[in-house]
Amino acid sequence: MKFYITTPIYYVNDIPHIGHSYTTVVADILARWKRLNNYDVFFLTGTDEHGTKIAQAAKEKGVAPYELCNQMSSKFKEAWQLLNISYTNFIRTTDNKHFESVEKIVQILFDKGLIFKKKYEGFYCVGCERFYVSKDLDENGCCFLHKTKPVLQSEENYFFRVSQFEGDLLERITNLNHKEHIQILPEERRNEIIGKLKLGLEDISISRTAIDWGIPLPFDKSQTVYVWIDALINYLTGIGFPKGEFKKYLPVDVHLMAKDILWFHSVIWPAILMGTDLDLPKKIYSHGFFTLNGNKMSKSLGNVISPEELVNKYGVDSARYLTVTLIPFGPDGDISWESLTLKYNTDLANNLGNLLSRTLKMAEKNFNNTIPQTIPDLSLVKQVGNIFKENFAYNMDNIALHKAAENLQSAITLVNQQIERDAPWKLAKTDKEKLAVSVYSYLQAIDLIAIHLLCFMPEIAQKIWFLAGASGDIQEIAKKYFNSFNIPDEGFSIVNAKLGNSEILFPRIS
Ligand code: MSP
């Protein structure tokens, strides 16, 4: 039971923004989810530090490339620390270990006759770090993504015989019963990849003569490895290739990324693995682009939202929750500070926050901050359990995190509605015994909600668990519970357990 999940490794010419943190937080939530399901999880992220783009950025800043890489790679690490990202390894492509592994892979391909030399002419877009032919460009001869004119380059390079794998790849992508089937998601993007593959695969250049900020080819030190080949191999280096037990984690279970780099992951990368007789990824899932107020997010336009800004405004766990629930995983989506704040106030301040503070206040006022001495009534927690039982696990496993969050909100709403119906503020005056049963049942439901919140908001879930007087380590209890989705007969907390003081976990933000 292993689970190997990756994010792209991010270019260090840019500062971390919500686009990067989106993929990374999604990966983190899945990693946490699989850990709770008793998988041995390997979660890899890191930074992509070679190539023209980085060399140029360093030149513009007047620093040595490696210095820029150090500074910027640290910024990504800091951002992930801030967001409580539980990666297993953070890889940098300038690590010595990575040099060794790239050399090894390229040498294997060369020895197998899969690499040859050829003169090539093409339009190189530095933003994309790739060659285009005229038909790939817009009517002004510009790259569709960067809107800049790629430079015509002509050089003698080494090529990888990707074309050799065309049929095999198509078979593995289209045949659902293939034992090494590669699942590409979402469906529309998979169809695009299949359509493109059917048009024929061209061999790709895998080296550069004029770029010295890269890894020299082991069999011709006058050229460096093309940055995309260098970058893709991180998924092997990151788990210890060529040494150690790297095979334990292969195949990759899920590669996550945005749509712009799906081709590299679903075609070039599997071809490298096929050429080196290594296992192919099981699932490659791409998501859309975030735009901010309708505009592409970019440092040069000055319209990026950084993880730091998000955390300063909403707190760590709320920043995580908002990042992954604002748009569905797959299509593009537009966000704004207004939509973030609206979601924060609706889901967290008004729904979850309100449930917690009103329940704790009742316990504080009437039962001296302890779980009242009464017989537990599990009917409410069971109703909440039914919401989750139906499709929470399905949503998590299928990376429909916004839907899993909807399950959470439905559960919270259900308890809030029950409170409205019970009107415990009236019971406090008329029927203390009934009030005790009610308050205890709300607390049980809150415990169950905390368990489902754990992957999204690890600190807050832990805190809620403690405030609601639940017993035992939430991680261990969640692991047990997610085995069967059955609620223990005695619920999650016991009478007389001490509760935390009512506090405002999610102050309203205007
Ligand atoms: N270095 C390559 C990836 C190599 S992986 C072997 C690269 N880096 S990148 O810095 O440009 O980051 C790309 C990834 O960042 C995207 O695939 C996506 O995961 C994330 N995003 C960056 N901007 C984004 C948006 N505006 N919206 C959503 N995600 C975006 O490509």
XYZ file of C-alpha atoms and ligand atoms in Angstrom:
541
model
C 0.000 0.000 0.000
C 2.169 2.820 -1.276
C 1.130 6.086 -2.817
C 3.533 8.244 -4.800
C 2.254 11.726 -5.622
C 4.047 14.632 -7.278
C 3.619 18.319 -8.066
C 5.520 19.965 -10.906
C 8.854 21.367 -9.846
C 8.462 25.125 -10.065
C 10.701 27.475 -12.026
C 12.713 29.709 -9.766
C 12.379 32.821 -11.914
C 8.990 33.508 -10.334
C 7.871 33.995 -6.760
C 5.450 31.420 -5.325
C 1.857 32.455 -5.943
C -1.602 30.979 -5.546
C -1.257 29.085 -8.869
C 1.714 27.153 -7.474
C 0.177 26.755 -4.050
C -3.032 25.420 -5.600
C -1.291 22.327 -7.022
C 0.833 21.947 -3.909
C -2.012 22.190 -1.391
C -4.122 19.769 -3.447
C -1.196 17.318 -3.402
C -0.770 17.833 0.336
C -4.443 17.142 1.044
C -4.280 13.949 -1.019
C -1.063 12.878 0.696
C -2.667 13.407 4.103
C -5.792 11.571 2.975
C -3.788 8.562 1.800
C -1.783 8.524 5.033
C -5.046 8.389 6.961
C -5.946 5.447 4.736
C -2.774 3.688 5.868
C -0.752 4.152 2.696
C 2.998 4.558 2.756
C 2.985 7.980 1.063
C 5.803 9.605 -0.874
C 4.976 13.207 -1.705
C 7.500 14.969 -3.929
C 7.782 18.640 -4.811
C 10.680 20.961 -5.572
C 12.214 23.536 -7.883
C 13.302 23.502 -11.532
C 16.525 25.474 -11.691
C 18.254 25.050 -15.058
C 17.731 26.424 -18.560
C 17.594 29.690 -20.466
C 14.752 31.169 -18.447
C 16.648 30.928 -15.177
C 19.974 31.974 -16.691
C 18.292 35.065 -18.177
C 16.499 35.928 -14.935
C 19.805 35.731 -13.060
C 21.497 37.943 -15.644
C 18.749 40.560 -15.354
C 19.164 40.608 -11.582
C 22.943 40.730 -11.865
C 23.465 37.596 -9.780
C 25.004 34.225 -10.552
C 22.372 31.656 -11.590
C 23.100 29.442 -8.617
C 22.669 32.375 -6.251
C 19.276 33.167 -7.734
C 18.315 29.495 -7.436
C 19.277 29.424 -3.775
C 17.287 32.539 -2.986
C 14.199 31.537 -4.909
C 14.190 27.885 -3.990
C 14.187 28.977 -0.345
C 11.156 31.138 -1.054
C 9.240 28.083 -2.266
C 10.376 26.100 0.757
C 9.287 28.904 3.084
C 5.922 29.162 1.365
C 5.331 25.429 1.762
C 6.370 25.561 5.390
C 3.955 28.424 5.946
C 1.137 26.409 4.367
C 2.005 23.331 6.419
C 2.848 21.218 3.365
C 3.824 17.722 4.442
C 6.122 16.817 1.538
C 8.418 13.820 1.865
C 11.144 15.357 -0.252
C 11.854 18.755 -1.792
C 14.074 18.288 -4.806
C 16.275 20.882 -6.477
C 17.538 20.110 -9.960
C 20.881 21.687 -9.030
C 21.449 18.973 -6.391
C 24.442 16.741 -7.133
C 22.254 13.684 -6.788
C 20.074 14.934 -9.598
C 23.076 15.371 -11.902
C 23.958 11.732 -11.343
C 20.481 10.503 -12.074
C 20.016 12.615 -15.227
C 23.394 11.425 -16.542
C 22.410 7.860 -15.865
C 19.039 8.042 -17.651
C 20.426 9.873 -20.667
C 23.290 7.391 -20.910
C 20.880 4.421 -20.838
C 18.850 5.954 -23.671
C 22.052 6.663 -25.625
C 23.367 3.117 -25.136
C 20.082 1.729 -26.373
C 20.364 3.705 -29.573
C 17.421 5.922 -28.647
C 19.472 9.112 -28.971
C 20.942 10.415 -32.226
C 22.462 13.644 -33.540
C 20.745 15.912 -36.050
C 20.704 19.483 -37.251
C 17.588 21.299 -36.194
C 15.932 24.611 -36.789
C 12.931 25.808 -34.809
C 11.345 28.657 -32.925
C 12.337 28.560 -29.272
C 10.051 30.155 -26.668
C 12.063 30.833 -23.531
C 8.896 31.252 -21.433
C 7.790 27.713 -22.329
C 11.348 26.411 -22.673
C 10.392 24.610 -25.868
C 10.594 24.643 -29.649
C 7.597 25.415 -31.792
C 6.933 25.115 -35.511
C 5.131 27.948 -37.333
C 1.731 26.251 -37.119
C 1.922 26.252 -33.322
C 2.157 30.060 -33.230
C -0.548 32.728 -33.530
C -1.104 34.981 -36.551
C 1.674 37.330 -35.400
C 4.105 34.470 -35.002
C 3.846 34.650 -31.182
C 3.554 31.903 -28.569
C -0.116 31.574 -27.492
C 0.774 31.481 -23.818
C 3.421 34.168 -23.515
C 2.437 36.383 -26.464
C 6.116 36.823 -27.294
C 7.953 36.026 -30.519
C 10.048 32.887 -30.173
C 13.614 33.098 -31.466
C 14.603 31.124 -34.548
C 17.406 28.804 -33.495
C 19.445 26.462 -35.569
C 21.906 23.997 -34.065
C 23.106 20.439 -34.149
C 21.572 18.642 -31.192
C 20.948 15.212 -29.813
C 17.469 13.851 -30.375
C 15.404 11.327 -28.492
C 13.499 8.825 -30.645
C 10.114 9.518 -29.069
C 8.466 8.504 -32.342
C 9.410 4.928 -31.618
C 6.940 4.856 -28.715
C 3.990 6.413 -30.522
C 1.962 3.212 -30.993
C 2.711 1.841 -27.552
C 1.826 5.100 -25.882
C -1.442 5.434 -27.732
C -2.319 1.884 -26.728
C -1.545 2.502 -23.061
C -3.506 5.739 -22.993
C -6.562 4.486 -24.884
C -6.843 0.874 -23.741
C -8.435 0.902 -20.286
C -7.595 -2.774 -19.806
C -3.896 -2.433 -20.552
C -1.995 -3.550 -17.481
C 0.114 -0.412 -17.750
C -2.793 1.858 -18.620
C -2.038 5.567 -18.198
C -5.104 7.433 -17.026
C -5.121 11.022 -18.240
C -7.626 13.416 -16.735
C -9.758 15.399 -17.248
C -11.455 13.670 -20.176
C -11.286 16.630 -22.617
C -7.555 16.991 -22.095
C -7.053 13.260 -22.538
C -8.848 13.511 -25.872
C -6.608 16.410 -26.908
C -3.530 14.322 -26.126
C -4.897 11.338 -28.048
C -5.787 13.568 -31.005
C -2.299 15.047 -31.070
C -0.665 11.632 -30.747
C -2.670 10.356 -33.677
C -1.229 13.117 -35.833
C 2.180 11.534 -35.294
C 5.014 11.999 -32.834
C 8.186 13.782 -33.816
C 11.529 13.021 -32.199
C 12.543 15.768 -29.800
C 15.772 17.580 -29.253
C 17.141 16.774 -25.809
C 20.268 18.902 -25.712
C 21.440 22.459 -26.236
C 24.794 23.766 -27.381
C 24.536 27.377 -26.326
C 23.214 26.959 -22.793
C 25.784 26.192 -20.186
C 23.422 26.546 -17.208
C 22.438 22.897 -17.248
C 23.678 19.346 -16.875
C 26.337 18.348 -19.432
C 25.517 15.325 -21.571
C 27.596 12.425 -20.282
C 28.598 11.397 -23.820
C 29.225 14.920 -25.195
C 30.169 17.492 -22.594
C 29.908 20.324 -25.111
C 26.115 20.164 -24.837
C 23.731 20.361 -21.882
C 20.569 18.369 -21.281
C 17.388 20.143 -22.394
C 15.732 21.608 -19.294
C 12.479 19.655 -19.705
C 14.270 16.302 -19.853
C 16.352 17.373 -16.855
C 13.161 18.409 -15.010
C 11.067 15.312 -15.694
C 13.798 13.055 -14.341
C 13.304 14.724 -10.943
C 10.475 12.242 -10.394
C 13.122 9.513 -10.269
C 15.849 11.398 -8.412
C 13.316 12.459 -5.791
C 12.737 8.871 -4.688
C 16.419 7.991 -4.678
C 17.198 6.844 -8.226
C 19.624 5.342 -9.174
C 20.451 4.107 -5.680
C 18.377 2.651 -2.939
C 14.899 1.349 -2.991
C 13.485 3.837 -5.493
C 11.537 1.071 -7.225
C 9.447 0.651 -4.119
C 7.576 3.847 -4.995
C 7.182 3.261 -8.730
C 4.920 3.580 -10.580
C 3.950 7.149 -9.782
C 0.337 7.026 -8.580
C -0.581 10.621 -9.421
C 1.209 13.416 -11.245
C -0.551 16.747 -10.710
C 0.014 19.835 -12.830
C -1.724 22.567 -14.820
C -2.876 21.963 -18.377
C 0.039 23.792 -20.050
C 2.491 21.035 -19.184
C 0.277 17.995 -19.637
C 1.903 17.032 -22.952
C 5.346 16.735 -21.394
C 3.955 14.568 -18.604
C 1.737 12.336 -20.650
C 3.935 11.804 -23.703
C 7.594 12.735 -23.256
C 7.868 11.465 -19.685
C 6.283 8.036 -20.306
C 8.524 7.685 -23.391
C 11.604 8.256 -21.203
C 10.337 5.628 -18.785
C 9.602 3.181 -21.574
C 13.053 3.774 -23.007
C 14.620 2.960 -19.662
C 12.285 0.037 -18.821
C 10.773 1.718 -15.793
C 7.138 1.641 -14.695
C 4.779 4.187 -16.220
C 2.656 6.614 -14.179
C -0.837 5.435 -13.333
C -2.659 8.752 -13.312
C -1.830 12.149 -14.785
C -4.318 14.791 -13.732
C -4.153 18.357 -14.975
C -6.057 21.319 -13.667
C -6.915 24.672 -15.189
C -5.409 28.087 -14.781
C -6.340 30.563 -12.146
C -6.976 34.060 -13.363
C -7.252 36.994 -11.001
C -10.155 39.369 -11.721
C -10.217 37.973 -15.243
C -6.498 38.508 -15.894
C -3.623 36.069 -16.230
C -1.642 36.060 -13.010
C 1.896 37.218 -13.544
C 4.626 38.856 -11.591
C 5.257 41.374 -14.356
C 1.601 42.479 -14.323
C 1.892 42.792 -10.558
C -1.317 40.846 -9.988
C -0.372 37.761 -8.101
C -1.745 36.573 -4.783
C 1.046 35.100 -2.696
C 0.618 32.366 -0.087
C 1.925 34.852 2.472
C -0.787 37.409 1.700
C -3.428 34.698 1.944
C -2.127 33.464 5.272
C -1.875 37.001 6.659
C -5.466 37.693 5.771
C -7.190 34.384 6.555
C -4.793 32.283 8.651
C -2.921 29.170 7.524
C -5.681 26.586 7.485
C -8.292 28.881 6.027
C -5.823 29.842 3.267
C -5.427 26.132 2.465
C -9.177 25.568 2.470
C -9.927 28.572 0.263
C -7.143 27.817 -2.213
C -8.481 24.392 -3.077
C -12.214 24.916 -2.789
C -12.744 28.076 -4.779
C -12.593 26.327 -8.166
C -13.150 22.696 -9.166
C -10.041 20.696 -10.037
C -9.900 20.569 -13.846
C -11.327 23.657 -15.538
C -9.971 27.215 -15.488
C -11.371 29.503 -12.840
C -11.381 33.154 -11.962
C -10.768 34.298 -8.417
C -10.661 37.621 -6.630
C -10.091 38.853 -3.092
C -13.851 39.406 -2.927
C -14.668 35.792 -3.826
C -12.078 34.499 -1.348
C -13.489 36.625 1.468
C -17.059 35.700 0.590
C -16.229 31.980 0.752
C -14.317 32.486 3.995
C -17.246 34.282 5.619
C -19.860 31.846 4.292
C -18.168 28.500 4.899
C -15.860 29.225 7.789
C -16.981 32.237 9.816
C -20.754 31.788 9.469
C -21.172 28.038 9.136
C -18.339 26.191 10.892
C -17.282 28.981 13.243
C -20.831 29.662 14.325
C -21.563 25.974 14.988
C -18.540 25.669 17.180
C -18.880 28.867 19.160
C -22.612 28.499 19.855
C -22.191 24.858 20.994
C -19.271 25.658 23.263
C -21.091 28.650 24.679
C -24.073 26.448 25.594
C -21.779 23.982 27.346
C -19.953 26.791 29.106
C -23.118 28.448 30.339
C -25.055 25.366 31.356
C -22.592 22.572 32.058
C -19.493 24.240 33.367
C -17.413 23.500 30.262
C -17.766 19.747 30.482
C -19.653 17.180 28.467
C -22.912 16.843 30.359
C -23.693 13.712 32.333
C -26.286 12.038 30.144
C -26.939 9.107 27.820
C -25.355 9.788 24.446
C -27.812 10.134 21.574
C -26.024 9.155 18.381
C -28.809 9.873 15.916
C -27.423 13.262 14.843
C -23.839 12.104 14.429
C -25.152 9.166 12.412
C -27.047 11.498 10.082
C -23.856 13.492 9.638
C -22.004 10.225 9.053
C -24.418 9.332 6.255
C -23.538 12.507 4.375
C -19.879 11.507 4.432
C -20.415 7.795 3.925
C -22.047 8.349 0.580
C -19.272 10.029 -1.344
C -16.622 11.769 0.751
C -14.040 9.041 0.052
C -15.018 8.960 -3.620
C -14.590 12.729 -3.872
C -11.223 12.654 -2.136
C -9.918 9.754 -4.224
C -11.035 11.484 -7.397
C -9.508 14.832 -6.444
C -12.911 16.498 -6.358
C -11.833 18.454 -3.289
C -14.401 21.179 -3.802
C -17.075 18.452 -3.622
C -15.553 16.915 -0.501
C -15.676 20.426 0.967
C -19.341 20.629 -0.035
C -19.921 17.405 1.951
C -18.306 19.127 4.908
C -20.474 22.207 4.523
C -23.636 20.087 4.206
C -22.713 18.278 7.404
C -22.106 21.550 9.255
C -25.354 23.016 7.928
C -27.268 19.934 9.041
C -26.074 20.370 12.619
C -26.754 24.105 12.587
C -30.296 23.398 11.360
C -30.810 20.825 14.116
C -29.752 23.445 16.649
C -32.306 25.870 15.221
C -35.007 23.191 15.503
C -34.059 22.202 19.056
C -33.865 25.837 20.187
C -31.514 24.919 23.061
C -31.706 28.484 24.406
C -35.344 27.672 25.263
C -34.467 24.220 26.607
C -32.011 25.893 28.985
C -35.003 27.367 30.755
C -37.434 24.458 30.457
C -35.701 21.087 30.124
C -32.100 20.820 31.315
C -32.014 17.044 30.761
C -33.053 17.378 27.132
C -30.557 20.208 26.718
C -27.792 17.909 27.984
C -28.680 15.248 25.418
C -28.771 17.851 22.639
C -25.481 19.530 23.494
C -23.762 16.172 23.736
C -25.105 15.185 20.336
C -23.859 18.433 18.731
C -20.423 17.790 20.208
C -20.339 14.271 18.743
C -21.265 15.652 15.334
C -18.544 18.303 15.632
C -15.992 15.560 16.388
C -16.932 13.760 13.190
C -16.726 16.979 11.197
C -13.232 17.592 12.655
C -12.120 14.154 11.423
C -13.210 14.986 7.873
C -11.628 18.413 8.093
C -8.256 16.988 9.075
C -6.629 16.830 5.606
C -7.858 20.289 4.635
C -7.214 22.117 7.893
C -4.859 20.004 9.999
C -4.277 22.486 12.830
C -7.835 23.734 13.076
C -9.242 20.195 12.997
C -6.941 19.227 15.850
C -8.015 22.312 17.759
C -11.720 21.657 17.225
C -11.188 18.064 18.352
C -9.638 19.345 21.550
C -12.208 22.110 22.125
C -15.092 19.669 21.665
C -13.673 17.360 24.305
C -13.077 14.375 22.005
C -10.819 11.678 23.388
C -7.639 10.206 21.941
C -5.342 11.226 19.135
C -7.415 12.514 16.215
C -4.985 11.045 13.646
C -5.274 7.546 15.086
C -9.028 7.759 15.512
C -9.434 9.097 11.956
C -7.337 6.197 10.606
C -9.564 3.715 12.345
C -12.747 5.472 11.266
C -11.770 5.809 7.571
C -11.383 2.030 7.399
C -15.127 1.543 7.486
C -16.823 4.954 7.960
C -18.531 3.410 10.982
C -19.086 5.562 14.023
C -18.001 3.850 17.257
C -20.911 2.845 19.523
C -19.831 5.252 22.221
C -19.261 8.139 19.771
C -16.014 10.081 19.942
C -16.254 11.705 23.344
C -17.311 10.662 26.777
C -19.409 12.307 29.464
C -17.605 14.550 31.906
C -14.796 15.228 29.431
C -13.488 18.763 29.773
C -14.229 21.153 26.893
C -12.186 24.085 25.686
C -13.322 27.658 26.168
C -15.511 29.060 23.467
C -13.389 31.133 21.134
C -13.791 32.735 17.741
C -11.786 30.544 15.366
C -12.846 32.431 12.250
C -13.425 36.125 12.882
C -15.583 37.652 10.141
C -13.579 39.558 7.576
C -14.938 42.495 5.619
N 9.241 23.820 -14.319
C 8.107 23.441 -15.051
C 7.528 22.141 -14.561
C 8.460 20.978 -14.616
S 7.761 19.547 -13.915
C 8.794 18.330 -14.311
C 7.051 24.531 -14.934
N 7.167 25.318 -13.865
S 6.197 26.547 -13.481
O 6.837 27.257 -12.408
O 5.837 27.286 -14.626
O 5.006 25.883 -12.779
C 4.036 25.246 -13.455
C 2.976 24.782 -12.483
O 2.605 25.800 -11.546
C 1.700 24.478 -13.213
O 1.685 23.226 -13.808
C 0.725 24.583 -12.077
O 0.871 23.423 -11.303
C 1.224 25.788 -11.326
N 0.705 27.075 -11.817
C 1.440 28.187 -12.109
N 0.609 29.198 -12.448
C -0.663 28.785 -12.391
C -1.920 29.420 -12.519
N -2.068 30.698 -12.838
N -3.012 28.665 -12.257
C -2.926 27.366 -11.856
N -1.761 26.772 -11.736
C -0.620 27.377 -12.134
O 6.171 24.584 -15.762
